Coordinates of C-alpha atoms in Angstrom, one line a residue:
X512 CA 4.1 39.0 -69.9
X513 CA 0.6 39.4 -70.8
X514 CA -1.5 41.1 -68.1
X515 CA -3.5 38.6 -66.3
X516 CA -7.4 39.5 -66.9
X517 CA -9.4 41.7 -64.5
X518 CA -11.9 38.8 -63.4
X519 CA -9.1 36.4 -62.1
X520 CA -8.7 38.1 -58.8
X521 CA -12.8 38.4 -57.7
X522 CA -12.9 34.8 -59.0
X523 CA -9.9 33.3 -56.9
X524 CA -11.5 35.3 -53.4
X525 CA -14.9 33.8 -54.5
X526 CA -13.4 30.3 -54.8
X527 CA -11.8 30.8 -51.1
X528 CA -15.0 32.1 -50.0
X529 CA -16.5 28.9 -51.1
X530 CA -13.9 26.8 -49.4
X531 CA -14.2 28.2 -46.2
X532 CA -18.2 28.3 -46.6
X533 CA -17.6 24.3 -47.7
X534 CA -15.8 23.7 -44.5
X535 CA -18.0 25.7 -42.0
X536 CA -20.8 23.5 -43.3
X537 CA -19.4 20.0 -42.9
X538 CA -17.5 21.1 -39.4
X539 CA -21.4 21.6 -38.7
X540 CA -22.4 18.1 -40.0
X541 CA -19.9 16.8 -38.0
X542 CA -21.2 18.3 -34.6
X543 CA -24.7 17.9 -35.8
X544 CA -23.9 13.8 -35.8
X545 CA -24.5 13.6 -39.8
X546 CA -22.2 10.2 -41.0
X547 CA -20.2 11.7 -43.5
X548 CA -18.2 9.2 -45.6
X549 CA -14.9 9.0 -46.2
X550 CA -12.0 7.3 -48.3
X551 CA -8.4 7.5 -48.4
X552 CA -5.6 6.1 -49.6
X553 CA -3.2 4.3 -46.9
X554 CA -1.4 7.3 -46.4
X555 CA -3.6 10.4 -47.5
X556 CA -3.6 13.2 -45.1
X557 CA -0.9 11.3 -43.7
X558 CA -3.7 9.6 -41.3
X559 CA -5.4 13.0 -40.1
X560 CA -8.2 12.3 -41.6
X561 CA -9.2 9.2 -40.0
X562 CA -9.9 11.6 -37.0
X563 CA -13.0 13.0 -38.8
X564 CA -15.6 10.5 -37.4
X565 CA -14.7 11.6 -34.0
X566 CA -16.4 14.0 -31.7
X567 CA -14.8 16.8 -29.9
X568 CA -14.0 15.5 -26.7
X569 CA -12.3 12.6 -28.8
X570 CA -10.8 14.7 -30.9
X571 CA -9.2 16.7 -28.0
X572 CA -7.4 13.5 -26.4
X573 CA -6.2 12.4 -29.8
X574 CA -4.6 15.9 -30.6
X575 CA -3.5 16.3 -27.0
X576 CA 0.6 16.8 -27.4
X577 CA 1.0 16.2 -23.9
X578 CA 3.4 13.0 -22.9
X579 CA 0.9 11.9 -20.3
X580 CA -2.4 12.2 -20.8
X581 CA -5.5 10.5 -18.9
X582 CA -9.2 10.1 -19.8
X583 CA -11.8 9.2 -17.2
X584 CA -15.3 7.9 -19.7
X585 CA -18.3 6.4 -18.4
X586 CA -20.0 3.2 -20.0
X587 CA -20.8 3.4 -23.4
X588 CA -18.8 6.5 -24.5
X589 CA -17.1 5.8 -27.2
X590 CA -13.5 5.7 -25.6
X591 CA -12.0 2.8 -27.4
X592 CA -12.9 4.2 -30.9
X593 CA -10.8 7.1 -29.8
X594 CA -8.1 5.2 -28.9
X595 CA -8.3 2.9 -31.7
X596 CA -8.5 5.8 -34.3
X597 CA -5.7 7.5 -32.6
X598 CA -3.1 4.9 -32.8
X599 CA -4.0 4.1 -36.4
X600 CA -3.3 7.5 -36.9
X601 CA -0.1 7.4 -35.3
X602 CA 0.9 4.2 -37.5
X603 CA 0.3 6.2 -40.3
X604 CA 2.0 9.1 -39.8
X605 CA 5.0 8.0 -38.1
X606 CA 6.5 5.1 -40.9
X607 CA 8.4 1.9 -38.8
X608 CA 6.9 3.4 -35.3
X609 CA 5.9 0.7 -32.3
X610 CA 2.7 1.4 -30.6
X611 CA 1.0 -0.5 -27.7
X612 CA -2.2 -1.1 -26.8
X613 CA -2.1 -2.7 -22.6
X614 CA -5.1 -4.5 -21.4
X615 CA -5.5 -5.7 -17.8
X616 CA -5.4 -9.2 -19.8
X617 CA -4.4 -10.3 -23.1
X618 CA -8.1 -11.4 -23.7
X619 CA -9.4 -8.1 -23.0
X620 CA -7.2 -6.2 -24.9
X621 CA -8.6 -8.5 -28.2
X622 CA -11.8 -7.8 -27.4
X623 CA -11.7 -4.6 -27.0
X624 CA -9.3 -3.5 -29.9
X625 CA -8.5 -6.1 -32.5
X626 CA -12.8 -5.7 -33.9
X627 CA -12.4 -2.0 -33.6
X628 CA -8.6 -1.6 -35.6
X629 CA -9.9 -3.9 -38.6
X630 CA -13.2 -1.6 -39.1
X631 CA -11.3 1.3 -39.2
X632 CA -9.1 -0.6 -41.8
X633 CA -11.9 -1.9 -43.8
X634 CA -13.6 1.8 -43.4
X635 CA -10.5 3.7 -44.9
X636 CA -8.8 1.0 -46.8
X637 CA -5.8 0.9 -44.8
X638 CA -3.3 -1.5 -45.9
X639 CA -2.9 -3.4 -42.6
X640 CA -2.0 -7.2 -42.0
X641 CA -3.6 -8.5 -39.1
X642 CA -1.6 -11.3 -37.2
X643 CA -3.7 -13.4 -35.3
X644 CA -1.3 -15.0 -32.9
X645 CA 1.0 -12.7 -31.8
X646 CA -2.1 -9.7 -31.9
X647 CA 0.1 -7.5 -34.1
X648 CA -1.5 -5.1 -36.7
X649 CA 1.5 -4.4 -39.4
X650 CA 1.0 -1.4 -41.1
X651 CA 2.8 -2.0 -44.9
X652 CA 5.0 1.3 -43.9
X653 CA 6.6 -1.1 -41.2
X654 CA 4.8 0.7 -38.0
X655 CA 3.0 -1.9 -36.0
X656 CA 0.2 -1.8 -33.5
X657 CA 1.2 -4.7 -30.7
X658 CA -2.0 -5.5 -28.3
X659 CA -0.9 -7.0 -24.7
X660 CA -2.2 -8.1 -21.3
X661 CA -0.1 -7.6 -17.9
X662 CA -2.5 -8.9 -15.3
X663 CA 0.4 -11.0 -13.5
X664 CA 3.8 -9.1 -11.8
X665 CA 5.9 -10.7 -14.3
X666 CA 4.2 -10.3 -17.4
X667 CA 5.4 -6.9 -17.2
X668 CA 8.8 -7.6 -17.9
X669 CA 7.9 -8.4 -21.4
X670 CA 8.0 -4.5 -22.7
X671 CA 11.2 -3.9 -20.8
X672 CA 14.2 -2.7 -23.8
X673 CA 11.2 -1.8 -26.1
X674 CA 11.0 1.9 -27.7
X675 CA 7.1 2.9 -27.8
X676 CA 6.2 6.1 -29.8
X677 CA 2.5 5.8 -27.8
X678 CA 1.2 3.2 -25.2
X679 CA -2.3 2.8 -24.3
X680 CA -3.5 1.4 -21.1
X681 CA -7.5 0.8 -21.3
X682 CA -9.3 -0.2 -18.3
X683 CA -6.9 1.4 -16.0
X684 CA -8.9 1.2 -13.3
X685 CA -9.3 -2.8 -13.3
X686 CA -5.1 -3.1 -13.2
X687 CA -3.7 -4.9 -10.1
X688 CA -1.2 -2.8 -8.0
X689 CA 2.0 -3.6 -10.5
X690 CA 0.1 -0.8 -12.8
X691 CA 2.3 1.5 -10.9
X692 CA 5.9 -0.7 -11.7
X693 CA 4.4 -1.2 -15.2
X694 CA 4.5 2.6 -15.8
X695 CA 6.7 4.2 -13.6
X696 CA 9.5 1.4 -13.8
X697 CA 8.7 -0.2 -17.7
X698 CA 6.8 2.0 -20.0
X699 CA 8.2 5.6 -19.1
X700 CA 11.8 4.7 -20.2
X701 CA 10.7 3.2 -23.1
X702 CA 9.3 6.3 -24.6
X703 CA 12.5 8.2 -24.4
X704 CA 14.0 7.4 -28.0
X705 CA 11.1 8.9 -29.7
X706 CA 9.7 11.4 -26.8
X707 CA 6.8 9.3 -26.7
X708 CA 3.4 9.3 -24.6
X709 CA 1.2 7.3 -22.4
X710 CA -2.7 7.6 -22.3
X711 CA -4.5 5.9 -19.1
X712 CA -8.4 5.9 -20.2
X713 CA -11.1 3.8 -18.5
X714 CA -14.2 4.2 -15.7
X715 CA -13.7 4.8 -12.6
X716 CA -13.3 2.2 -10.1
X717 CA -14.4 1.4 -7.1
X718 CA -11.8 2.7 -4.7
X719 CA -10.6 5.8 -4.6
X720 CA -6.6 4.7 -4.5
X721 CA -4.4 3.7 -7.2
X722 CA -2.8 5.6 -10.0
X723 CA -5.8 5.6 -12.3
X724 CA -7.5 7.0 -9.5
X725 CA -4.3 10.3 -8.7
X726 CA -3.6 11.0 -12.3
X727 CA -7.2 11.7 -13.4
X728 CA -8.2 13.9 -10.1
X729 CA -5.1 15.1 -8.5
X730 CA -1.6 15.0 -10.3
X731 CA -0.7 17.9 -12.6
X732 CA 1.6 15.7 -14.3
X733 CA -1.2 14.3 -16.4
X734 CA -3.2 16.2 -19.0
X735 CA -7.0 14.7 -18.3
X736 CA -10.1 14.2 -20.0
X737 CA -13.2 13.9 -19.5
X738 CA -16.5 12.6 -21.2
X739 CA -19.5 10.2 -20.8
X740 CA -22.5 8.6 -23.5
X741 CA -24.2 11.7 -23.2
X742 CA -21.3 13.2 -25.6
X743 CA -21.4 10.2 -28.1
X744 CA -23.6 11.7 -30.7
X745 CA -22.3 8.2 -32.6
X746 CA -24.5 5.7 -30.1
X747 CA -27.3 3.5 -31.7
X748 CA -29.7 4.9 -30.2
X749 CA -29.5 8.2 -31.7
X750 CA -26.6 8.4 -34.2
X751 CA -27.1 10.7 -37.2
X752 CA -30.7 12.0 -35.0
X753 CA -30.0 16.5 -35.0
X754 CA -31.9 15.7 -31.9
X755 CA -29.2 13.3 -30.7
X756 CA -28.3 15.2 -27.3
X757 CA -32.0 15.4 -25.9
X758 CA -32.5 12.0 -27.0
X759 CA -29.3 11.1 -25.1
X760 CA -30.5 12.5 -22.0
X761 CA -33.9 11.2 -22.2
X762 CA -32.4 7.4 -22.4
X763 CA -30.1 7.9 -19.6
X764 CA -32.3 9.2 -17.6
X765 CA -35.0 6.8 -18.5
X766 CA -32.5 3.7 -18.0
X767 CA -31.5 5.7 -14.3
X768 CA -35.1 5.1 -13.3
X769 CA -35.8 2.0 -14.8
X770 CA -32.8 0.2 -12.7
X771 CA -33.9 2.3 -9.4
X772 CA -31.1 4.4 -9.1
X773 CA -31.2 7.1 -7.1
X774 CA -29.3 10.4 -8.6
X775 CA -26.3 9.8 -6.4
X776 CA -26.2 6.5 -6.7
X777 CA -22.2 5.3 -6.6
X778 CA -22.6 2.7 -9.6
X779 CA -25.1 5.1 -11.6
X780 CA -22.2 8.1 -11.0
X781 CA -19.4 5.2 -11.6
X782 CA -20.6 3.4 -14.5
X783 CA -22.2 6.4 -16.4
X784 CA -21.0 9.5 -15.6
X785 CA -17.6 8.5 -15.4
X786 CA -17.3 10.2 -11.6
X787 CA -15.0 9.4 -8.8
X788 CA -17.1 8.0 -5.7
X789 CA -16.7 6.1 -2.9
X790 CA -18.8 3.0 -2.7
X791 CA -18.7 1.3 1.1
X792 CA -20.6 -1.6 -0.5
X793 CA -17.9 -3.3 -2.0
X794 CA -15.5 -2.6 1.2
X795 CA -14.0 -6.0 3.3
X796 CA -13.8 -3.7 6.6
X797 CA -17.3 -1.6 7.6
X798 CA -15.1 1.0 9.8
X799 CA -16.9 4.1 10.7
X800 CA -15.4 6.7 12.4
X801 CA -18.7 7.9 14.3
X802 CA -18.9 4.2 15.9
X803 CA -15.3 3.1 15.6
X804 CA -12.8 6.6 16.6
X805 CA -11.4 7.2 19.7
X806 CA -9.3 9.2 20.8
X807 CA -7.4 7.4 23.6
X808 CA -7.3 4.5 25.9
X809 CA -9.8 4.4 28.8
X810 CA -8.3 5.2 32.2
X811 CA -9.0 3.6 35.3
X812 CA -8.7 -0.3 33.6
X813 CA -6.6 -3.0 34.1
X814 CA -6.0 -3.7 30.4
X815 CA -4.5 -6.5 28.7
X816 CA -2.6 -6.6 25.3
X817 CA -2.3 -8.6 22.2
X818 CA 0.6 -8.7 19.5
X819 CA -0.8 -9.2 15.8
X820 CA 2.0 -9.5 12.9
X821 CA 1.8 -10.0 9.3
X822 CA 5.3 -11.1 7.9
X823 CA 6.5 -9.7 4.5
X824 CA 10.0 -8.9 3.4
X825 CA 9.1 -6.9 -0.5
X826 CA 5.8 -7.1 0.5
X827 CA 5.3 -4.8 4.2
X828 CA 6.0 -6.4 8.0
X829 CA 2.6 -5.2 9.9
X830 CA 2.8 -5.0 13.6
X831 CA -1.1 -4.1 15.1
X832 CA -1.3 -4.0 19.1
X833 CA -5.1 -4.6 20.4
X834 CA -5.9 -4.1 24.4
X835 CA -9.5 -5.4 26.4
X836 CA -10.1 -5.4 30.1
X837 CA -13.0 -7.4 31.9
X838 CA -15.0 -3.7 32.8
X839 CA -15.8 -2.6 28.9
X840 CA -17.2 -4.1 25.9
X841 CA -15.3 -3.0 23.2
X842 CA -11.5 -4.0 22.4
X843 CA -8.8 -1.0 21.6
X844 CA -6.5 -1.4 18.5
X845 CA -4.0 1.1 20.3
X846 CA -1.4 0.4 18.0
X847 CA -0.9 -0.1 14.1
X848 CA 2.0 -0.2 11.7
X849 CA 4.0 -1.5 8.7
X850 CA 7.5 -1.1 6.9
X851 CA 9.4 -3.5 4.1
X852 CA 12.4 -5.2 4.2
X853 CA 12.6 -6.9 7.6
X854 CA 14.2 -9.6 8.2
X855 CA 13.9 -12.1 11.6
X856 CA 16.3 -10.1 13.5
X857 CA 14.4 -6.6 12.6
X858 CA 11.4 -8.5 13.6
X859 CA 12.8 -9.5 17.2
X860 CA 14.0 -6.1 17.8
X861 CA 10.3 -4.8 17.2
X862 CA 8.5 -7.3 19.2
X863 CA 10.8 -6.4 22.1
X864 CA 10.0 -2.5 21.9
X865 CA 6.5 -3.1 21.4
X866 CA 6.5 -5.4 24.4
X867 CA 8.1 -3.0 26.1
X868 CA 6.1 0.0 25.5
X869 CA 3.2 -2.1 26.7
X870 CA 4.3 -4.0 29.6
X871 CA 4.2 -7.6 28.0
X872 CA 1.4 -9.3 25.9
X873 CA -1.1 -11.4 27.1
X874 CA -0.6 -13.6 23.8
X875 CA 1.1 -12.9 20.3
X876 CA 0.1 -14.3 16.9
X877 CA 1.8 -14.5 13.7
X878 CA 0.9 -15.4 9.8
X879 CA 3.2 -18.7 9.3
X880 CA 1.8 -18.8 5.8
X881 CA 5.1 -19.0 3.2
X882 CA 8.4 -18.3 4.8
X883 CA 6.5 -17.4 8.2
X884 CA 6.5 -20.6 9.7
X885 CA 10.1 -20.4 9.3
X886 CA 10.2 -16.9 11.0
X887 CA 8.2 -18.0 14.0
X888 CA 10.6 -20.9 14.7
X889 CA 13.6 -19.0 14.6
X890 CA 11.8 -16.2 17.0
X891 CA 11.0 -18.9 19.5
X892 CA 14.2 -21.3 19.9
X893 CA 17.0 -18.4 19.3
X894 CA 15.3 -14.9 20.4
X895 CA 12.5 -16.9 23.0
X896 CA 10.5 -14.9 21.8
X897 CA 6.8 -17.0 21.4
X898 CA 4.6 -16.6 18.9
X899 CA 0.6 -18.5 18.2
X900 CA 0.2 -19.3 14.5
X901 CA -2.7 -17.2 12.7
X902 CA -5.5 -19.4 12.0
X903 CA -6.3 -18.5 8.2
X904 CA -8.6 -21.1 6.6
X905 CA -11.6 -19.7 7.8
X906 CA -10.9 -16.0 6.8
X907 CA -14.1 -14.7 5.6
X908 CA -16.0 -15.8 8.5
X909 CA -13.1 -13.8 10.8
X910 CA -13.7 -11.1 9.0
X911 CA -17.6 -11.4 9.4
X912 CA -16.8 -11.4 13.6
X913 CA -14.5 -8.6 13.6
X914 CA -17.2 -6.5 11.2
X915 CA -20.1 -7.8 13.5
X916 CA -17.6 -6.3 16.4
X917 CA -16.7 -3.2 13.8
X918 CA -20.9 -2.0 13.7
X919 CA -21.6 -2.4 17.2
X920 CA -19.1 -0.1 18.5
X921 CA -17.3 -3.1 19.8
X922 CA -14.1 -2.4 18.2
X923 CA -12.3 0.7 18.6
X924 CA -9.3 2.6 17.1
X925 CA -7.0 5.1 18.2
X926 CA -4.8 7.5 16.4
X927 CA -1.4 5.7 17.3
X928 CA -3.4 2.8 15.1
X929 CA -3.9 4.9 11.7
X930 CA -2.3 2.6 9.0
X931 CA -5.0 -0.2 10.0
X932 CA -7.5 2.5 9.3
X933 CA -5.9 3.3 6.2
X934 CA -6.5 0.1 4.8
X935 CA -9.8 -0.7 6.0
X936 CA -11.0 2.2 3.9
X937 CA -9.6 0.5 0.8
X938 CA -9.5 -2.6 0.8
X939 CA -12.0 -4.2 -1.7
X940 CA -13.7 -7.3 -2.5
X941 CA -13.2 -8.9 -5.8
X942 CA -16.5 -10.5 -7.4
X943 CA -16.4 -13.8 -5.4
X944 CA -16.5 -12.0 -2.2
X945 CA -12.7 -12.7 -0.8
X946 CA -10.2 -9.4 -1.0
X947 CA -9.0 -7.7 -4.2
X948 CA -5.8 -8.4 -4.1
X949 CA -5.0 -5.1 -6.2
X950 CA -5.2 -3.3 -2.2
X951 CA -2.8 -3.9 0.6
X952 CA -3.7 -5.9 3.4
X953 CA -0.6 -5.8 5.9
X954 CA -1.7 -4.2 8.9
X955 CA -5.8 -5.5 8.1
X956 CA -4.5 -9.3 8.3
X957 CA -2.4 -8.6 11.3
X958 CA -5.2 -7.0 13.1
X959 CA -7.3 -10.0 12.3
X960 CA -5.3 -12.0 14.2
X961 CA -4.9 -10.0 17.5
X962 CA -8.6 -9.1 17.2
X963 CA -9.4 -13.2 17.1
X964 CA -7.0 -13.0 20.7
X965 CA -9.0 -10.7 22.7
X966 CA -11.6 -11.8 25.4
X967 CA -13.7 -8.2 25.5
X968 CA -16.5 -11.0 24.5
X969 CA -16.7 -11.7 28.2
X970 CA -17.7 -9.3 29.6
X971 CA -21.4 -9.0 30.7
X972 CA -22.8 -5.8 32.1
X973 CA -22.4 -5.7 36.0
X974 CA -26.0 -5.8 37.3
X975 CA -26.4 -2.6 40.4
X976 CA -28.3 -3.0 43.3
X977 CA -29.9 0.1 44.9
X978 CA -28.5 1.4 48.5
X979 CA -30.3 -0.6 51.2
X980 CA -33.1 1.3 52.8
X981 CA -33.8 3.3 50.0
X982 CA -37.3 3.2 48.5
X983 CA -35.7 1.3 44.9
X984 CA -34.4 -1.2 47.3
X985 CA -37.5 -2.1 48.8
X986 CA -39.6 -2.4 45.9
X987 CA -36.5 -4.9 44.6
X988 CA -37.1 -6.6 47.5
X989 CA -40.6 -6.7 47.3
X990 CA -40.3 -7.9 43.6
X991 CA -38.2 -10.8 44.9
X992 CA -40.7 -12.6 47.4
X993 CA -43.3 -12.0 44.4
X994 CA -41.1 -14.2 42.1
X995 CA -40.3 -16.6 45.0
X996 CA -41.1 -20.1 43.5
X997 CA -40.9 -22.1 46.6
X998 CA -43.6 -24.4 47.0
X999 CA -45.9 -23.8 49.8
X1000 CA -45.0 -27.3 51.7
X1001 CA -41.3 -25.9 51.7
X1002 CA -42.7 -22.8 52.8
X1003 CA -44.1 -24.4 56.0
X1004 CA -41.2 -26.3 56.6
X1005 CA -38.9 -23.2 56.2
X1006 CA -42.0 -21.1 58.7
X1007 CA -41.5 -24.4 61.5
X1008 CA -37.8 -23.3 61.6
X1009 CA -38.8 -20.0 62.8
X1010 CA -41.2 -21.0 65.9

């Protein structure tokens, strides 16, 4: 074999050297926010490559081999073109593979996705057929891209014996409470034929609760992520600008002002910094500790007690005990709590105990709503045991009395009476004002109804009159005959008695 020539080997490290330099240089484009186009065939780079337009932080979820993974975005940053990209991607690579994309409603998920999978087709000339009805995209390698809502319990039930390589829930933070059946119950086993994986992404709500809330603050079971517009070097504003992150900050900050938010603002943290805070605002129940703790009964009453209950069977069975006596104005929830699966006889037994403990209630209320009416009969005629029907059709303005109650001090809670607490801290309103039904309620509704029970209204402050003989009693006195409005006829009449 013919020796290979001397310049060969200076000329292949030179033509490295030039790759790597090549690289370096559009890496640094990349960062620097310069749009670099790029085409491919449907399955060039075997769908890597449609990653390039993304920016580190989207990057890093997308190439993420954890199973669950969570990332917590602000507005405006970019977190559905990740997601978009990634399960393209995924199609790509993974010929015949099911992926879903889970909005809190099917509407939602189409407006969020379905624009956002066809650029990315259009963009890399991805051979894609886009079905209309059923919100399928079918790559031509047979792996398809199903979009979905599950706002209602049952709509769930829908991805039960599917086998998901990836599912996507967007807007995790708007889910009603079945997001935790939906992923715990439905979606986890159907990732177990192709060790699949789940990605929660969305902004922070407005209550600190829910499993949105635990996976991206608190449970090491989920990888999580974290950015905001200020890392979106691809916004309007100032994509393809070198400049981009100063010019990012400037318009945040400039919008921050302009809409008279304060720095800690909870919807400025919420909405655009992608931060966990709590926002009282939005709460049904203003409890606060400083007004509302106490830490036992007052002694020296005579007190009277009320039995609140909220029936459920799946749903919880609350049981809230409120006391009030003629000598204080404030009413005592002394007692609070809630457990599933009771049935009328569980019920009875409880009532009894309670009564018990307490030595008999001035009045009892229950929710008749549903089944209850049913309940409350069978209590009375077979366990005499009599219960007042909850008045519910003027909820809100209930709820505006016991919150009046709530800031004046008037209502107060002791330790025994935790749960309620528990659920006055989260429970929301939705945006026409009436409760979130995403947030428990149990032991909040049966409180309601003792609370409405209680007669601490009453009570008027008892007026004290200064010993007799004392100085303060003589001036009192004095003060009197000043005020006297008798006429001064009557006056001579009442002198004639006198003489």
């Amino acid at each position: 074999m013919a020796a290979m020539p001397a310049t060969v080997a200076p000329d292949r490290a030179r033509a490295r050297q030039l790759l790597r330099e090549a690289l370096r240089r559009r890496q640094a484009m990349v960062d620097e926010g310069v749009g670099i186009a790029t085409s491919v065939g449907p399955y060039s780079g075997r769908g890597e490559r449609i990653l390039g337009h993304l920016f580190a932080e989207q990057r890093a979820l997308c190439l993420d081999k954890e199973r669950f993974k969570v990332a917590r975005c602000g507005r405006r940053a970019g977190k559905t073109t990740a997601v978009a990209a990634n399960l393209a991607r995924k199609a790509l690579n993974h010929p015949g593979a099911l992926l879903g994309y889970i909005a809190p409603t099917r509407k939602q998920a189409k407006q969020l996705l379905w624009k956002e999978l066809k650029r990315l087709s259009r963009h890399y000339q991805l051979t894609i057929e886009f079905n209309e009805t059923d919100l399928e995209a079918r790559v031509s390698n047979g792996s398809v891209i199903m979009l979905a809502g599950a706002d209602k319990v049952d709509s769930i039930e829908k991805f039960r014996g599917l086998a998901f390589l990836e599912v996507v829930l967007d807007e995790s933070a708007s889910f009603k409470r079945h997001i935790e059946d939906l992923v715990e119950e439905v979606l986890k086993p159907t990732l177990e034929d192709y060790d699949g994986s789940i990605t929660l992404i969305g902004s922070p709500g407005k209550a600190l609760v829910g499993l949105f809330f635990r996976a991206s603050t608190s449970d090491s079971v989920w990888s999580r992520h974290h950015w905001t517009v200020l890392d979106n070097r691809h916004f309007p504003r100032w994509a393809k600008r070198r400049d981009w992150r100063k010019r990012a900050a400037s318009w945040l900050e400039q919008m921050r002002k302009r809409e008279q938010w304060g720095e800690d603002d909870p919807t400025y943290l919420r909405e655009w910094l992608g931060k966990w805070v709590r926002d009282d605002s939005t709460l049904v129940y203003v409890y606060d500790p400083k007004k509302n703790a106490s830490a036992s009964l007052p002694r020296g009453h005579s007190w009277s007690y009320v039995l609140g209950v909220d029936l459920g069977f799946d749903d919880d069975t609350a049981f809230v005990v409120e006391a009030f006596t003629d000598d204080l104005p404030a009413a005592y929830i002394v007692h609070a709590e809630k457990r599933s699966g009771m049935d009328v006889e569980d019920v009875a037994e409880r009532a009894r105990e309670l009564e018990e403990k307490f030595g008999g209630f001035r009045s009892r209320v229950i929710d008749t709503g549903g089944l209850g009416k049913m309940v409350a009969t069978t209590l009375v005629r077979k366990k005499k045991i009599f219960f007042k029907p909850a008045e519910k059709t003027h909820k809100q303005a209930f709820q505006a009395d016991l919150n009046a109650d709530l800031r004046k001090s008037r209502i107060k809670v002791l330790p025994a009476a935790a749960p309620i607490v528990g659920e006055w801290e989260q429970l929301q309103k939705d945006e026409t004002g009436a409760e979130d039904d995403r947030f428990p309620n149990h032991c909040a509704d049966a409180g309601l109804y003792a609370h409405r029970e209680c007669r601490h209204y009453l009570w008027k402050p008892r007026e004290r009159k200064p010993a007799h003989g004392t100085t303060e009693y003589w001036k009192a006195e004095e003060a009197a005959l000043e005020s006297d409005t008798t006429s001064p006829d009557d006056r001579d009449e009442i002198d004639d008695l006198f003489t």
